[in-house]
Amino acid sequence: MRKDMIRYGQQEITKDDINAVVEVLMSVNLTQGPKIEEFEKSVEDFTGAKKAFAVNSATSALHISCLALELGPDDWLWTSPNSFVASANCALYCGASVSFVDIDPDTYNMCPISLEKKLIKAKYQGKLPKVVVPVHFSGQSCDMKAIYELSRFYGFSIIEDASHAIGGKYKDRVIGGCKYSDITVFSFHPVKIITTGEGGMALTNSEKIAKKLELFRSHGITRDSDLMTKEAEGPWYYQQVALGYNYRMTDIQAALGVSQITRLVKYVNRRHELAERYNNLLKDLPLKLPFQLSDCYSSFHLYVIRLNLESIGPTHRKVFESLRANNIMVNLHYIPIHLQPFYKDIGFSKGEYPEAEKYYTEAISIPLHQSLSFDEQDFVVNCLIKSLEL
Ligand SMILES: *Cc1c(COP(=O)(O)O)cnc(C)c1O
């Protein structure tokens, strides 16, 4: 057995990254200095979005995005049950209600047909959502054009949870440009494509939304005379005009982001190379491999296989445990959010989103990251074949 653990995802930190961070540590500003704007500018340039706001996590970015879209206690937010809990929790932070739209059985993304059916019913019941949060699962975009068209008809706003998807494309456009949404959110947690330790970002093309994101990120405090109720009383003056939070990113983190983003395209290319290699090595096994739409270019945050349980002896759990026993840190993305005890307590139950629930009984995320070697990948494939007991 190998001594080294092979993780499903992990960061790569180079000497340049370390030097960039040390430079900030030796400077005057550890936070609220020039690196934040530099990082925001680099993401604006990469995505084409007009304004980007760096924050301390994607969870915070989702929260201030909901606030900027004025989501409140009488409102509904809909998202995918096949996501990290943060995609839904952001609604509850605002006192709003949350519901889910089941996934497409091939892409594991929010299904636009299920969305439309649910909208028709919700309109009849007078319970239309104010905000819909499509999650670009594993780095492949949702069908944003279809979701956007539904948003025009039913009058909801869209936040793309692109925590997995920086570096991916949809219809030849880089994800993050907000062509079909009001706001796009990225995560820079170490398992994601590029990292700042902890960190996230909210991007928008709307001036109005941008002003609100900026306010909610930092206590609801402003020095912008346009946003103040009266003229400044002096050079020290600022006003708190809303209830905001301290969700700021530090310059230490932003410097790491500025350094990491220079390797983003290389990382995504490498992930594609590894994914294609998996596709070839695994194609004859009783597995469902990641389905790629022709108008999408995934960032390949995750490589998810689904076991064909009718064709193999061992259970899903046994295959998973056998890989873990070989020090392969496979994972499962995701336990359907509505099956979490907290969500059951607020009224959700098993059977409500059957595609997400079925997917959960078959899925395994096998290792895929920029530092994975072909040798390690071969080891994963061999262990996987053994674990299927064919
Ligand atoms: C990682 C993740 C988040 C939360 O990101 P943080 O930066 O850790 O707060 C939200 N949504 C999805 C889909 C994620 O994968």
Tab-separated table of C-alpha atoms and ligand atoms in Angstrom:
chain	number	residue	atom	x	y	z
A	1	MET	CA	0.000	0.000	0.000
A	2	ARG	CA	1.145	3.558	-0.724
A	3	LYS	CA	2.154	5.719	2.190
A	4	ASP	CA	1.023	8.972	0.630
A	5	MET	CA	-2.588	9.847	0.655
A	6	ILE	CA	-4.163	10.728	-2.694
A	7	ARG	CA	-6.809	13.383	-2.142
A	8	TYR	CA	-9.856	14.061	-4.284
A	9	GLY	CA	-8.724	17.670	-4.550
A	10	GLN	CA	-5.906	19.807	-3.224
A	11	GLN	CA	-4.072	23.076	-3.749
A	12	GLU	CA	-0.689	23.659	-5.352
A	13	ILE	CA	1.468	26.296	-3.647
A	14	THR	CA	4.556	27.501	-5.526
A	15	LYS	CA	7.553	29.599	-4.498
A	16	ASP	CA	5.959	32.554	-6.309
A	17	ASP	CA	2.835	32.154	-4.163
A	18	ILE	CA	4.921	32.130	-0.994
A	19	ASN	CA	6.924	35.172	-2.063
A	20	ALA	CA	3.736	37.074	-2.882
A	21	VAL	CA	2.327	36.387	0.584
A	22	VAL	CA	5.597	37.228	2.356
A	23	GLU	CA	5.740	40.530	0.492
A	24	VAL	CA	2.389	41.536	1.997
A	25	LEU	CA	3.437	40.369	5.459
A	26	MET	CA	6.412	42.714	5.236
A	27	SER	CA	4.326	45.645	3.983
A	28	VAL	CA	2.136	48.176	5.800
A	29	ASN	CA	-1.284	46.805	4.892
A	30	LEU	CA	-2.227	43.304	5.947
A	31	THR	CA	-5.806	44.084	5.034
A	32	GLN	CA	-7.689	46.729	3.000
A	33	GLY	CA	-4.536	47.432	1.016
A	34	PRO	CA	-3.771	47.371	-2.719
A	35	LYS	CA	-3.791	43.575	-3.218
A	36	ILE	CA	-7.572	43.312	-2.876
A	37	GLU	CA	-8.185	45.625	-5.829
A	38	GLU	CA	-5.453	43.946	-7.812
A	39	PHE	CA	-7.079	40.538	-7.271
A	40	GLU	CA	-10.544	41.896	-8.063
A	41	LYS	CA	-9.214	43.525	-11.239
A	42	SER	CA	-7.573	40.281	-12.363
A	43	VAL	CA	-10.859	38.385	-11.967
A	44	GLU	CA	-12.792	41.194	-13.744
A	45	ASP	CA	-10.315	41.006	-16.626
A	46	PHE	CA	-10.495	37.230	-16.774
A	47	THR	CA	-14.295	36.992	-16.717
A	48	GLY	CA	-15.380	40.246	-18.343
A	49	ALA	CA	-17.625	41.115	-15.360
A	50	LYS	CA	-17.794	44.860	-14.611
A	51	LYS	CA	-17.328	44.613	-10.845
A	52	ALA	CA	-15.868	41.950	-8.566
A	53	PHE	CA	-15.908	41.997	-4.764
A	54	ALA	CA	-13.477	39.822	-2.851
A	55	VAL	CA	-14.792	38.431	0.431
A	56	ASN	CA	-13.681	35.917	3.058
A	57	SER	CA	-15.637	32.961	1.594
A	58	ALA	CA	-18.108	31.985	-1.105
A	59	THR	CA	-20.611	31.501	1.709
A	60	SER	CA	-20.259	35.211	2.578
A	61	ALA	CA	-20.481	36.087	-1.128
A	62	LEU	CA	-23.767	34.159	-1.382
A	63	HIS	CA	-25.103	35.923	1.732
A	64	ILE	CA	-24.338	39.480	0.544
A	65	SER	CA	-25.596	38.564	-2.942
A	66	CYS	CA	-28.977	37.625	-1.461
A	67	LEU	CA	-28.999	40.870	0.548
A	68	ALA	CA	-28.091	42.896	-2.544
A	69	LEU	CA	-31.058	41.321	-4.356
A	70	GLU	CA	-33.238	42.311	-1.388
A	71	LEU	CA	-34.169	38.775	-0.409
A	72	GLY	CA	-36.176	38.971	2.819
A	73	PRO	CA	-38.587	37.175	5.142
A	74	ASP	CA	-41.513	36.982	2.704
A	75	ASP	CA	-39.405	35.644	-0.150
A	76	TRP	CA	-38.368	32.291	-1.602
A	77	LEU	CA	-34.965	31.196	-2.879
A	78	TRP	CA	-34.654	28.024	-4.950
A	79	THR	CA	-31.455	26.090	-5.524
A	80	SER	CA	-30.179	22.596	-6.327
A	81	PRO	CA	-30.364	19.843	-3.691
A	82	ASN	CA	-27.086	18.497	-5.118
A	83	SER	CA	-24.834	21.168	-3.651
A	84	PHE	CA	-22.926	22.212	-0.604
A	85	VAL	CA	-25.269	23.426	2.160
A	86	ALA	CA	-24.109	27.043	1.724
A	87	SER	CA	-26.091	27.350	-1.546
A	88	ALA	CA	-29.316	27.022	0.494
A	89	ASN	CA	-28.266	28.457	3.864
A	90	CYS	CA	-27.823	31.928	2.337
A	91	ALA	CA	-31.631	32.196	1.994
A	92	LEU	CA	-32.154	31.348	5.648
A	93	TYR	CA	-29.565	33.943	6.762
A	94	CYS	CA	-31.895	36.533	5.205
A	95	GLY	CA	-34.996	35.117	6.881
A	96	ALA	CA	-36.287	33.892	3.507
A	97	SER	CA	-37.643	30.418	2.733
A	98	VAL	CA	-35.785	27.872	0.656
A	99	SER	CA	-36.875	25.189	-1.776
A	100	PHE	CA	-35.101	22.974	-4.296
A	101	VAL	CA	-35.319	22.017	-7.956
A	102	ASP	CA	-34.335	18.427	-8.784
A	103	ILE	CA	-31.279	17.679	-10.912
A	104	ASP	CA	-30.810	16.475	-14.457
A	105	PRO	CA	-29.801	12.783	-14.300
A	106	ASP	CA	-26.881	13.290	-16.736
A	107	THR	CA	-25.259	16.604	-15.750
A	108	TYR	CA	-26.341	16.556	-12.060
A	109	ASN	CA	-27.149	20.259	-12.475
A	110	MET	CA	-30.488	21.942	-11.791
A	111	CYS	CA	-32.877	20.639	-14.462
A	112	PRO	CA	-34.530	23.498	-16.408
A	113	ILE	CA	-37.565	21.328	-17.198
A	114	SER	CA	-38.132	20.591	-13.496
A	115	LEU	CA	-37.603	24.294	-12.840
A	116	GLU	CA	-40.283	25.285	-15.319
A	117	LYS	CA	-42.764	22.746	-13.914
A	118	LYS	CA	-42.166	24.028	-10.403
A	119	LEU	CA	-42.548	27.655	-11.565
A	120	ILE	CA	-45.914	26.928	-13.194
A	121	LYS	CA	-47.166	25.418	-9.948
A	122	ALA	CA	-45.639	28.185	-7.800
A	123	LYS	CA	-47.264	30.879	-9.911
A	124	TYR	CA	-50.647	29.264	-9.384
A	125	GLN	CA	-49.976	29.107	-5.622
A	126	GLY	CA	-48.598	32.671	-5.465
A	127	LYS	CA	-45.224	31.398	-4.204
A	128	LEU	CA	-42.824	32.333	-7.011
A	129	PRO	CA	-39.134	32.580	-6.021
A	130	LYS	CA	-37.398	35.954	-5.794
A	131	VAL	CA	-33.981	34.388	-6.363
A	132	VAL	CA	-32.844	31.165	-8.074
A	133	VAL	CA	-29.315	29.853	-7.420
A	134	PRO	CA	-28.143	27.444	-10.149
A	135	VAL	CA	-24.991	25.599	-9.045
A	136	HIS	CA	-22.450	24.737	-11.756
A	137	PHE	CA	-21.819	21.268	-10.415
A	138	SER	CA	-18.297	19.881	-10.829
A	139	GLY	CA	-17.423	22.929	-12.971
A	140	GLN	CA	-19.889	22.398	-15.832
A	141	SER	CA	-22.321	25.274	-16.365
A	142	CYS	CA	-26.048	24.869	-15.873
A	143	ASP	CA	-28.282	25.559	-18.881
A	144	MET	CA	-28.120	29.286	-18.129
A	145	LYS	CA	-29.880	30.448	-21.282
A	146	ALA	CA	-32.960	28.359	-20.436
A	147	ILE	CA	-32.902	29.484	-16.794
A	148	TYR	CA	-32.427	33.119	-17.839
A	149	GLU	CA	-35.416	32.944	-20.211
A	150	LEU	CA	-37.561	31.553	-17.395
A	151	SER	CA	-36.350	34.397	-15.141
A	152	ARG	CA	-37.611	36.987	-17.675
A	153	PHE	CA	-41.018	35.339	-17.790
A	154	TYR	CA	-41.462	34.615	-14.073
A	155	GLY	CA	-39.550	37.617	-12.709
A	156	PHE	CA	-36.832	36.153	-10.517
A	157	SER	CA	-33.179	37.139	-10.067
A	158	ILE	CA	-30.290	34.718	-10.620
A	159	ILE	CA	-27.144	34.089	-8.581
A	160	GLU	CA	-24.807	31.595	-10.260
A	161	ASP	CA	-23.052	29.537	-7.590
A	162	ALA	CA	-19.879	29.007	-9.614
A	163	SER	CA	-17.838	27.865	-6.604
A	164	HIS	CA	-16.678	24.889	-8.705
A	165	ALA	CA	-16.465	26.637	-12.014
A	166	ILE	CA	-13.832	29.374	-12.290
A	167	GLY	CA	-11.980	28.764	-15.554
A	168	GLY	CA	-14.944	27.007	-17.166
A	169	LYS	CA	-16.915	28.249	-20.187
A	170	TYR	CA	-20.536	28.331	-21.303
A	171	LYS	CA	-21.360	28.946	-24.973
A	172	ASP	CA	-17.773	30.149	-25.568
A	173	ARG	CA	-17.939	32.694	-22.764
A	174	VAL	CA	-15.878	32.476	-19.603
A	175	ILE	CA	-18.065	31.708	-16.550
A	176	GLY	CA	-18.378	34.774	-14.318
A	177	GLY	CA	-19.293	37.339	-16.981
A	178	CYS	CA	-22.926	37.326	-15.729
A	179	LYS	CA	-24.461	37.319	-19.210
A	180	TYR	CA	-27.379	35.227	-17.937
A	181	SER	CA	-27.378	36.227	-14.275
A	182	ASP	CA	-27.380	39.149	-11.835
A	183	ILE	CA	-24.440	37.892	-9.776
A	184	THR	CA	-21.855	35.095	-10.031
A	185	VAL	CA	-20.067	33.693	-6.988
A	186	PHE	CA	-16.654	31.968	-6.862
A	187	SER	CA	-14.972	30.087	-3.998
A	188	PHE	CA	-11.242	30.053	-3.290
A	189	HIS	CA	-11.275	27.312	-0.666
A	190	PRO	CA	-8.168	25.088	-1.092
A	191	VAL	CA	-10.057	22.193	-2.720
A	192	LYS	CA	-11.408	24.496	-5.454
A	193	ILE	CA	-9.534	25.375	-8.680
A	194	ILE	CA	-7.462	28.284	-7.298
A	195	THR	CA	-7.157	29.262	-3.654
A	196	THR	CA	-6.691	32.112	-1.196
A	197	GLY	CA	-6.821	29.822	1.869
A	198	GLU	CA	-10.383	30.847	2.604
A	199	GLY	CA	-12.007	33.267	0.223
A	200	GLY	CA	-14.728	34.032	-2.251
A	201	MET	CA	-15.917	36.620	-4.732
A	202	ALA	CA	-19.182	38.103	-5.991
A	203	LEU	CA	-19.266	39.489	-9.545
A	204	THR	CA	-21.879	41.649	-11.248
A	205	ASN	CA	-22.442	43.963	-14.207
A	206	SER	CA	-25.019	46.078	-12.366
A	207	GLU	CA	-23.906	49.358	-10.735
A	208	LYS	CA	-26.798	49.197	-8.310
A	209	ILE	CA	-26.009	45.669	-7.153
A	210	ALA	CA	-22.292	46.521	-6.967
A	211	LYS	CA	-22.924	49.358	-4.515
A	212	LYS	CA	-24.924	47.051	-2.285
A	213	LEU	CA	-22.375	44.231	-2.382
A	214	GLU	CA	-19.717	46.722	-1.319
A	215	LEU	CA	-21.851	48.002	1.570
A	216	PHE	CA	-22.843	44.594	2.921
A	217	ARG	CA	-19.255	43.328	2.724
A	218	SER	CA	-18.102	45.930	5.231
A	219	HIS	CA	-20.594	46.755	8.020
A	220	GLY	CA	-22.982	48.737	5.802
A	221	ILE	CA	-20.519	51.612	6.111
A	222	THR	CA	-19.852	54.054	3.266
A	223	ARG	CA	-17.686	57.059	2.466
A	224	ASP	CA	-19.430	57.535	-0.890
A	225	SER	CA	-21.292	60.879	-0.794
A	226	ASP	CA	-23.950	59.492	-3.188
A	227	LEU	CA	-24.948	56.944	-0.558
A	228	MET	CA	-24.887	59.299	2.451
A	229	THR	CA	-27.912	61.104	3.886
A	230	LYS	CA	-26.043	64.417	4.150
A	231	GLU	CA	-22.732	66.078	3.392
A	232	ALA	CA	-19.591	64.873	5.162
A	233	GLU	CA	-18.967	66.582	8.516
A	234	GLY	CA	-15.221	66.375	7.943
A	235	PRO	CA	-12.470	64.219	6.490
A	236	TRP	CA	-13.033	61.568	9.205
A	237	TYR	CA	-16.663	61.158	8.271
A	238	TYR	CA	-18.435	57.962	7.255
A	239	GLN	CA	-21.965	56.713	7.628
A	240	GLN	CA	-23.506	53.348	8.363
A	241	VAL	CA	-26.538	53.223	6.073
A	242	ALA	CA	-27.390	49.494	6.246
A	243	LEU	CA	-26.706	46.519	8.499
A	244	GLY	CA	-23.654	44.897	6.950
A	245	TYR	CA	-21.017	42.420	8.052
A	246	ASN	CA	-17.255	42.127	8.179
A	247	TYR	CA	-16.792	39.732	5.278
A	248	ARG	CA	-13.581	41.319	3.964
A	249	MET	CA	-10.709	39.328	2.487
A	250	THR	CA	-7.203	40.179	3.772
A	251	ASP	CA	-4.401	41.430	1.518
A	252	ILE	CA	-2.439	38.346	2.548
A	253	GLN	CA	-5.128	36.183	0.944
A	254	ALA	CA	-5.574	38.464	-2.071
A	255	ALA	CA	-1.829	38.314	-2.821
A	256	LEU	CA	-2.100	34.529	-2.933
A	257	GLY	CA	-5.088	34.886	-5.281
A	258	VAL	CA	-3.215	37.261	-7.615
A	259	SER	CA	-0.373	34.764	-7.830
A	260	GLN	CA	-2.633	31.699	-8.252
A	261	ILE	CA	-4.824	33.151	-11.002
A	262	THR	CA	-1.808	33.353	-13.325
A	263	ARG	CA	-1.940	29.526	-13.415
A	264	LEU	CA	-5.715	29.139	-13.734
A	265	VAL	CA	-5.797	28.295	-17.457
A	266	LYS	CA	-2.925	25.852	-17.059
A	267	TYR	CA	-4.729	24.175	-14.157
A	268	VAL	CA	-7.975	23.745	-16.071
A	269	ASN	CA	-6.080	22.356	-19.097
A	270	ARG	CA	-4.312	19.861	-16.846
A	271	ARG	CA	-7.636	18.837	-15.285
A	272	HIS	CA	-9.004	18.183	-18.783
A	273	GLU	CA	-5.976	16.103	-19.668
A	274	LEU	CA	-6.442	13.993	-16.532
A	275	ALA	CA	-10.214	13.736	-17.068
A	276	GLU	CA	-9.702	12.476	-20.624
A	277	ARG	CA	-7.240	9.933	-19.316
A	278	TYR	CA	-9.821	8.712	-16.774
A	279	ASN	CA	-12.433	8.585	-19.563
A	280	ASN	CA	-10.226	6.228	-21.562
A	281	LEU	CA	-9.097	4.067	-18.672
A	282	LEU	CA	-12.593	3.639	-17.222
A	283	LYS	CA	-14.745	3.485	-20.350
A	284	ASP	CA	-15.395	-0.281	-20.376
A	285	LEU	CA	-16.350	-0.577	-16.707
A	286	PRO	CA	-19.885	-0.646	-15.252
A	287	LEU	CA	-19.677	3.049	-14.420
A	288	LYS	CA	-21.347	6.219	-15.597
A	289	LEU	CA	-18.619	8.748	-16.401
A	290	PRO	CA	-18.987	12.574	-16.371
A	291	PHE	CA	-21.306	13.675	-19.172
A	292	GLN	CA	-20.077	16.743	-21.050
A	293	LEU	CA	-22.418	19.043	-22.952
A	294	SER	CA	-21.129	20.314	-26.284
A	295	ASP	CA	-21.744	24.005	-25.428
A	296	CYS	CA	-19.912	23.737	-22.086
A	297	TYR	CA	-16.250	23.634	-21.141
A	298	SER	CA	-16.046	22.367	-17.571
A	299	SER	CA	-13.384	23.538	-15.144
A	300	PHE	CA	-13.396	19.899	-13.923
A	301	HIS	CA	-13.369	20.727	-10.233
A	302	LEU	CA	-14.653	17.181	-9.678
A	303	TYR	CA	-14.519	13.907	-11.561
A	304	VAL	CA	-17.620	12.021	-10.427
A	305	ILE	CA	-18.323	8.405	-11.329
A	306	ARG	CA	-21.656	6.681	-10.764
A	307	LEU	CA	-21.662	2.962	-10.018
A	308	ASN	CA	-23.909	0.738	-12.073
A	309	LEU	CA	-25.071	-1.166	-8.984
A	310	GLU	CA	-27.045	-3.802	-10.936
A	311	SER	CA	-23.868	-4.977	-12.680
A	312	ILE	CA	-21.513	-5.219	-9.710
A	313	GLY	CA	-21.412	-7.328	-6.546
A	314	PRO	CA	-20.220	-4.896	-3.862
A	315	THR	CA	-22.336	-2.074	-2.479
A	316	HIS	CA	-21.649	1.626	-3.069
A	317	ARG	CA	-20.379	1.935	0.485
A	318	LYS	CA	-18.058	-1.071	0.065
A	319	VAL	CA	-16.455	0.381	-3.098
A	320	PHE	CA	-16.014	3.720	-1.340
A	321	GLU	CA	-14.459	2.108	1.751
A	322	SER	CA	-12.166	-0.058	-0.335
A	323	LEU	CA	-10.744	3.060	-2.041
A	324	ARG	CA	-10.324	4.825	1.310
A	325	ALA	CA	-8.555	1.720	2.671
A	326	ASN	CA	-5.960	2.240	-0.089
A	327	ASN	CA	-5.397	5.808	1.117
A	328	ILE	CA	-7.376	7.229	-1.766
A	329	MET	CA	-9.381	10.026	-0.203
A	330	VAL	CA	-12.433	9.752	-2.423
A	331	ASN	CA	-15.436	11.840	-1.430
A	332	LEU	CA	-19.146	12.118	-2.133
A	333	HIS	CA	-20.563	15.332	-3.586
A	334	TYR	CA	-23.238	15.721	-2.334
A	335	ILE	CA	-25.491	14.404	0.379
A	336	PRO	CA	-28.756	15.999	-0.843
A	337	ILE	CA	-29.200	19.181	1.205
A	338	HIS	CA	-32.856	18.459	2.002
A	339	LEU	CA	-31.855	15.210	3.748
A	340	GLN	CA	-29.661	17.006	6.304
A	341	PRO	CA	-31.213	16.840	9.799
A	342	PHE	CA	-31.489	20.630	9.928
A	343	TYR	CA	-33.470	20.691	6.678
A	344	LYS	CA	-35.636	17.742	7.752
A	345	ASP	CA	-36.471	19.704	10.917
A	346	ILE	CA	-37.758	22.605	8.821
A	347	GLY	CA	-40.046	20.314	6.846
A	348	PHE	CA	-38.185	18.499	4.045
A	349	SER	CA	-38.412	14.747	3.646
A	350	LYS	CA	-36.968	11.826	1.746
A	351	GLY	CA	-38.501	11.248	-1.683
A	352	GLU	CA	-38.964	14.929	-2.564
A	353	TYR	CA	-36.067	15.112	-5.058
A	354	PRO	CA	-35.684	11.556	-6.404
A	355	GLU	CA	-32.946	12.253	-9.009
A	356	ALA	CA	-30.645	13.866	-6.409
A	357	GLU	CA	-31.403	11.048	-3.974
A	358	LYS	CA	-30.708	8.287	-6.505
A	359	TYR	CA	-27.508	10.010	-7.603
A	360	TYR	CA	-26.378	10.101	-3.951
A	361	THR	CA	-26.629	6.288	-3.681
A	362	GLU	CA	-24.252	5.770	-6.647
A	363	ALA	CA	-21.790	8.673	-6.843
A	364	ILE	CA	-18.117	8.827	-5.879
A	365	SER	CA	-15.722	11.748	-6.535
A	366	ILE	CA	-12.373	10.236	-7.440
A	367	PRO	CA	-9.130	12.243	-7.239
A	368	LEU	CA	-8.693	15.056	-9.766
A	369	HIS	CA	-6.447	18.044	-9.253
A	370	GLN	CA	-3.587	19.828	-11.007
A	371	SER	CA	-0.863	18.091	-8.954
A	372	LEU	CA	-2.147	14.548	-9.572
A	373	SER	CA	0.438	12.490	-11.500
A	374	PHE	CA	-0.326	9.841	-14.137
A	375	ASP	CA	1.177	7.245	-11.761
A	376	GLU	CA	-1.174	8.236	-8.997
A	377	GLN	CA	-4.044	8.229	-11.442
A	378	ASP	CA	-3.143	4.688	-12.600
A	379	PHE	CA	-3.068	3.587	-8.974
A	380	VAL	CA	-6.567	5.033	-8.444
A	381	VAL	CA	-7.837	3.244	-11.570
A	382	ASN	CA	-6.328	-0.103	-10.501
A	383	CYS	CA	-7.769	0.159	-7.002
A	384	LEU	CA	-11.141	1.121	-8.438
A	385	ILE	CA	-11.170	-1.889	-10.781
A	386	LYS	CA	-10.289	-4.200	-7.868
A	387	SER	CA	-12.962	-2.666	-5.682
A	388	LEU	CA	-15.676	-3.425	-8.263
A	389	GLU	CA	-14.943	-7.187	-7.865
A	390	LEU	CA	-15.744	-7.896	-11.516
B	1	LIG	C1	-17.273	25.263	-1.648
B	1	LIG	C2	-18.664	25.645	-1.995
B	1	LIG	C3	-19.338	26.708	-1.369
B	1	LIG	C4	-18.786	27.424	-0.183
B	1	LIG	O1	-17.530	27.922	-0.407
B	1	LIG	P1	-16.683	28.558	0.789
B	1	LIG	O2	-15.708	29.435	0.090
B	1	LIG	O3	-16.045	27.405	1.504
B	1	LIG	O4	-17.610	29.307	1.685
B	1	LIG	C5	-20.589	27.058	-1.820
B	1	LIG	N1	-21.172	26.396	-2.838
B	1	LIG	C6	-20.566	25.360	-3.445
B	1	LIG	C7	-21.254	24.692	-4.595
B	1	LIG	C8	-19.301	24.940	-3.033
B	1	LIG	O5	-18.726	23.894	-3.620
